Structures are given as structure tokens and as C-alpha cells.
PDB file of C-alpha atoms in Angstrom:
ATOM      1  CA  UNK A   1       9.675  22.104 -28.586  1.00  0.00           C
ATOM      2  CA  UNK A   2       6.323  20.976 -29.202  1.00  0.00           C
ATOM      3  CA  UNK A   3       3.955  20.301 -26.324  1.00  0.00           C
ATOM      4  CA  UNK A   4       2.918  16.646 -25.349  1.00  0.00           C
ATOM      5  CA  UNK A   5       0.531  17.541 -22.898  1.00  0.00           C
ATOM      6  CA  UNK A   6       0.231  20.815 -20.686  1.00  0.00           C
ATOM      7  CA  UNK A   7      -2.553  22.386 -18.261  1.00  0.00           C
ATOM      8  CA  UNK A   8      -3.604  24.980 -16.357  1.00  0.00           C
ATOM      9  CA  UNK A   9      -6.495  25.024 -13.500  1.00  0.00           C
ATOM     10  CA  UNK A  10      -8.218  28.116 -11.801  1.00  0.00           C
ATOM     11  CA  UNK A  11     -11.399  28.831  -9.894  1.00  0.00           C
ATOM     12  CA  UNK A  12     -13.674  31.215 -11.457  1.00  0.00           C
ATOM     13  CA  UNK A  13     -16.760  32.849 -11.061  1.00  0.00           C
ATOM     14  CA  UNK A  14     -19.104  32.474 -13.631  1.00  0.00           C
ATOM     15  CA  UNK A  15     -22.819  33.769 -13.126  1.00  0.00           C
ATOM     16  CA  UNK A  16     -21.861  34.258  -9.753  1.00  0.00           C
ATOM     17  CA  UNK A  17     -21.156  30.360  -9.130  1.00  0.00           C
ATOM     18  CA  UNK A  18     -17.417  29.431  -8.454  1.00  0.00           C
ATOM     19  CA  UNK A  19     -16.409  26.623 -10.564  1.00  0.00           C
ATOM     20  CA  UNK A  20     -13.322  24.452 -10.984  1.00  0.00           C
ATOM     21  CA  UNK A  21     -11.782  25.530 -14.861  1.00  0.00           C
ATOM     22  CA  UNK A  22      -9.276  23.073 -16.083  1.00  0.00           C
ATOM     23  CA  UNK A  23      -7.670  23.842 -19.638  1.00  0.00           C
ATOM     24  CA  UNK A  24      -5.356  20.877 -21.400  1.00  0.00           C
ATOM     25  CA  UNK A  25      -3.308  21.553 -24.168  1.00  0.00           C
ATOM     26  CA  UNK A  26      -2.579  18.449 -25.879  1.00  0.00           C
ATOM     27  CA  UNK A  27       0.077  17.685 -28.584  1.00  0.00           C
ATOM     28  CA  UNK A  28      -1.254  17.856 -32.139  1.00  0.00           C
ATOM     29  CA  UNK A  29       1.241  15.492 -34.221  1.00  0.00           C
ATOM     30  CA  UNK A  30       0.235  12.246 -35.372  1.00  0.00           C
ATOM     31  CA  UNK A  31       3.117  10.539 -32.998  1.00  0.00           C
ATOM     32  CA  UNK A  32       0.710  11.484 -30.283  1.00  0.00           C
ATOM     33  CA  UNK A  33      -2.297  10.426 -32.141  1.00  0.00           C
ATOM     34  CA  UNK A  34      -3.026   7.440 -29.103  1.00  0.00           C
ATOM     35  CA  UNK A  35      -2.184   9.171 -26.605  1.00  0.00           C
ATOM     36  CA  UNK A  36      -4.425  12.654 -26.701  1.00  0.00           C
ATOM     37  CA  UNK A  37      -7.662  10.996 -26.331  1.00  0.00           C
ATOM     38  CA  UNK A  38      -6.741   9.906 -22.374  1.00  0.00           C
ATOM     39  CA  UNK A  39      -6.994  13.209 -21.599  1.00  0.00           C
ATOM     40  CA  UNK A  40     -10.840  13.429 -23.229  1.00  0.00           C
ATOM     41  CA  UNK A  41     -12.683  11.582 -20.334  1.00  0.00           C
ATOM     42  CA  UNK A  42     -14.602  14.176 -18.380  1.00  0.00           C
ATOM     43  CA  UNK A  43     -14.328  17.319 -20.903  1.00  0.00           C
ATOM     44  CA  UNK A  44     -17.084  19.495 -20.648  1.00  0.00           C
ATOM     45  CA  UNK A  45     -16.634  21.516 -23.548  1.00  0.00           C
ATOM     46  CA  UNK A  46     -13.346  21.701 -25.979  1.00  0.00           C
ATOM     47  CA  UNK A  47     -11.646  24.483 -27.531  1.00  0.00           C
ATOM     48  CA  UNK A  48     -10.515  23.973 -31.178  1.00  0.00           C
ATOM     49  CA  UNK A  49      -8.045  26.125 -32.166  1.00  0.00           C
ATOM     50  CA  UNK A  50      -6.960  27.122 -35.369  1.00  0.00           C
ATOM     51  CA  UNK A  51      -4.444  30.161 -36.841  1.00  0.00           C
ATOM     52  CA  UNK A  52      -6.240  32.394 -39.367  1.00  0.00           C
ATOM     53  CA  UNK A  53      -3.296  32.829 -41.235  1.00  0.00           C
ATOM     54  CA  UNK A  54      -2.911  29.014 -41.875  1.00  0.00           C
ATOM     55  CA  UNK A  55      -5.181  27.318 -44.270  1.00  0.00           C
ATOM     56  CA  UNK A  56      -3.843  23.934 -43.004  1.00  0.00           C
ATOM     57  CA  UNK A  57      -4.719  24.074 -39.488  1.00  0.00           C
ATOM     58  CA  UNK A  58      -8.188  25.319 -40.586  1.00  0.00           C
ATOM     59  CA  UNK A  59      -8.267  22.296 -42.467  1.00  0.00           C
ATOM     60  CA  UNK A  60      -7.164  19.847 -40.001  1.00  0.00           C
ATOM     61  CA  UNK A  61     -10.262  21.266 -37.785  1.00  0.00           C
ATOM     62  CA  UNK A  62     -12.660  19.327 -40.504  1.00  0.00           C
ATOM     63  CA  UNK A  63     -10.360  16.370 -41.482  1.00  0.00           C
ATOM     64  CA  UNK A  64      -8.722  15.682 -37.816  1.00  0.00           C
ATOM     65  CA  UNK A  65     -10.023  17.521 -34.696  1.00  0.00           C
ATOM     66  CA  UNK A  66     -13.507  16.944 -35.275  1.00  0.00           C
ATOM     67  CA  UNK A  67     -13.473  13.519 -36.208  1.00  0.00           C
ATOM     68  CA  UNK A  68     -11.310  12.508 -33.116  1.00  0.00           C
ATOM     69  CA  UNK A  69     -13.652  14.681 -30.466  1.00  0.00           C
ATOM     70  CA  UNK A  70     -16.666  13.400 -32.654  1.00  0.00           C
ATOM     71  CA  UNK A  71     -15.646   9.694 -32.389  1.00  0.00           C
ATOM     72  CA  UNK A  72     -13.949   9.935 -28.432  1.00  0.00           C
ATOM     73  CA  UNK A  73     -16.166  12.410 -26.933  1.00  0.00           C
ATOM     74  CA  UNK A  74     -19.596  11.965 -28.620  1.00  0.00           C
ATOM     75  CA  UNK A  75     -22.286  14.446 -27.760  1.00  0.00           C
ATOM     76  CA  UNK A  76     -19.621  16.998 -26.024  1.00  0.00           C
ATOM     77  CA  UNK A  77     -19.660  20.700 -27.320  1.00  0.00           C
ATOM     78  CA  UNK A  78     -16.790  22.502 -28.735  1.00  0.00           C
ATOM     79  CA  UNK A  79     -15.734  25.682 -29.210  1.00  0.00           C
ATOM     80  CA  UNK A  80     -13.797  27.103 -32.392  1.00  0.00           C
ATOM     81  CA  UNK A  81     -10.848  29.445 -31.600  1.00  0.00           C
ATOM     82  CA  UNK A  82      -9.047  31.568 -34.333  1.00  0.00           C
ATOM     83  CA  UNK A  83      -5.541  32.692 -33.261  1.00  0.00           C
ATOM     84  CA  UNK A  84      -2.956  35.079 -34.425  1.00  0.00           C
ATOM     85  CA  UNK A  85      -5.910  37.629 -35.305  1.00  0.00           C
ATOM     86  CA  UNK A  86      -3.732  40.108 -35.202  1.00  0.00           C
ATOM     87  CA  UNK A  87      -1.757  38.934 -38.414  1.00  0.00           C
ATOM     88  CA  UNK A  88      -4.796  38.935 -40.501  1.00  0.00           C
ATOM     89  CA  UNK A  89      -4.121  42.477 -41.505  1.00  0.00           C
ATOM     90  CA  UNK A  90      -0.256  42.494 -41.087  1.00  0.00           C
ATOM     91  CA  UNK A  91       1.241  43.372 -44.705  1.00  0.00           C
ATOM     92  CA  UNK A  92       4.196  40.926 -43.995  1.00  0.00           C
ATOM     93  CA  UNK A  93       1.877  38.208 -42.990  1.00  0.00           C
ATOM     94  CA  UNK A  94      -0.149  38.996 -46.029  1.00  0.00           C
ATOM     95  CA  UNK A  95       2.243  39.421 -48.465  1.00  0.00           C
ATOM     96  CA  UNK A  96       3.855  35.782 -48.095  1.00  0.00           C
ATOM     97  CA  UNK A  97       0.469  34.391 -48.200  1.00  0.00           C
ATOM     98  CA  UNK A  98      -0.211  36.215 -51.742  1.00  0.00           C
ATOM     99  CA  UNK A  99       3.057  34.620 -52.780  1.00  0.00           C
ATOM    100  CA  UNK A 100       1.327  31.321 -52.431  1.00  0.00           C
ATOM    101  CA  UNK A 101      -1.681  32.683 -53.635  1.00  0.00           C
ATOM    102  CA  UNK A 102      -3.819  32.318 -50.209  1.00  0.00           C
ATOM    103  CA  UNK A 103      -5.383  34.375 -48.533  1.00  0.00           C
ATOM    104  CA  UNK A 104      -6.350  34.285 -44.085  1.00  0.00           C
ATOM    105  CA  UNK A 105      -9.590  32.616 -42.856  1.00  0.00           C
ATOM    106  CA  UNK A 106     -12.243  34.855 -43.013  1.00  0.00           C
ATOM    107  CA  UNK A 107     -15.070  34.848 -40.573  1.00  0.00           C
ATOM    108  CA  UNK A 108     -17.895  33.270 -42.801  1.00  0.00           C
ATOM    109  CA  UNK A 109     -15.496  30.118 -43.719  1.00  0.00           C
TER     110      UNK A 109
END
């Protein structure tokens, strides 16, 4: 079940100063397209996640994500997160993505 919108909130410490963290984890299909950028007032910094076994949602950081943070939240930093690091050298993982000739996101892309 994909996820519309979720969050989670803690206080942590960070150079000894306690501050409020909120993290939002907003729904990525185009049906939600309108609704994502309601939760962009306020952001401080976003986190842009991508898999590095998955050309096409290293793509959609350049053709979507930073567009839509560019154009709603100008002037606000972001962060780019590769997940699934751990399949990058995983000989199942790597073997399907030979059989469609491609290979995971390496660090200097």
C-alpha cells in the first residue's frame, strides 16, 4: 500500500542544542502530485531519496523531485539519499539488472 502521507517527530540533540526533528514521507505518484506540496511550508531541509539499484528513481530526482522542491520551496536545501545500498553488490540484484543491461548508481553519477 503506498504511502499518502506519513511522519515521525523526535527531539534531538544536535551540537548540544535540543531541537524539534520532524520527518514527512510523502506519496510519490502523480495522483498525489497536488497534494505533496502542502506539506512543503516550513521545511528546513529535504531528503531526496533514491534506490541505487533503480535507474528510474535516480532519474525522477532530476526530472521530478527537484523541479517540484525547486519551484515550491525555492532557496531550501536538500539532501540526496541512496537506499538499498546493500543490494549494490548482491549477485541476485545484479544479475537481473545485467539482464536489462543496467548497471546500480554509482557514487560519481
Amino acid at each position: 500500500v503506498p504511502t499518502v502521507f506519513d511522519n515521525y517527530s523526535a527531539n534531538v540533540m544536535v551540537d548540544t542544542k535540543p531541537i524539534s526533528l520532524g520527518l514527512w514521507d510523502t506519496a510519490g505518484q502523480e495522483d498525489y502530485d497536488r497534494l505533496r506540496p502542502l506539506s512543503y511550508p516550513q521545511t528546513d531541509v529535504f531528503l531526496i531519496c533514491f534506490s541505487v539499484v533503480s535507474r528510474a528513481s535516480f532519474e525522477n530526482v532530476k526530472s521530478k523531485w527537484l523541479p517540484e522542491i525547486r519551484h515550491h520551496a525555492p532557496g531550501v536545501p536538500f539532501i540526496l539519499v541512496g537506499t538499498k545500498l546493500d543490494l549494490r553488490n548482491d549477485e541476485e540484484t545484479l544479475e537481473k539488472l545485467r539482464e536489462k543491461k543496467l548497471t546500480p548508481i554509482t557514487t560519481e553519477e
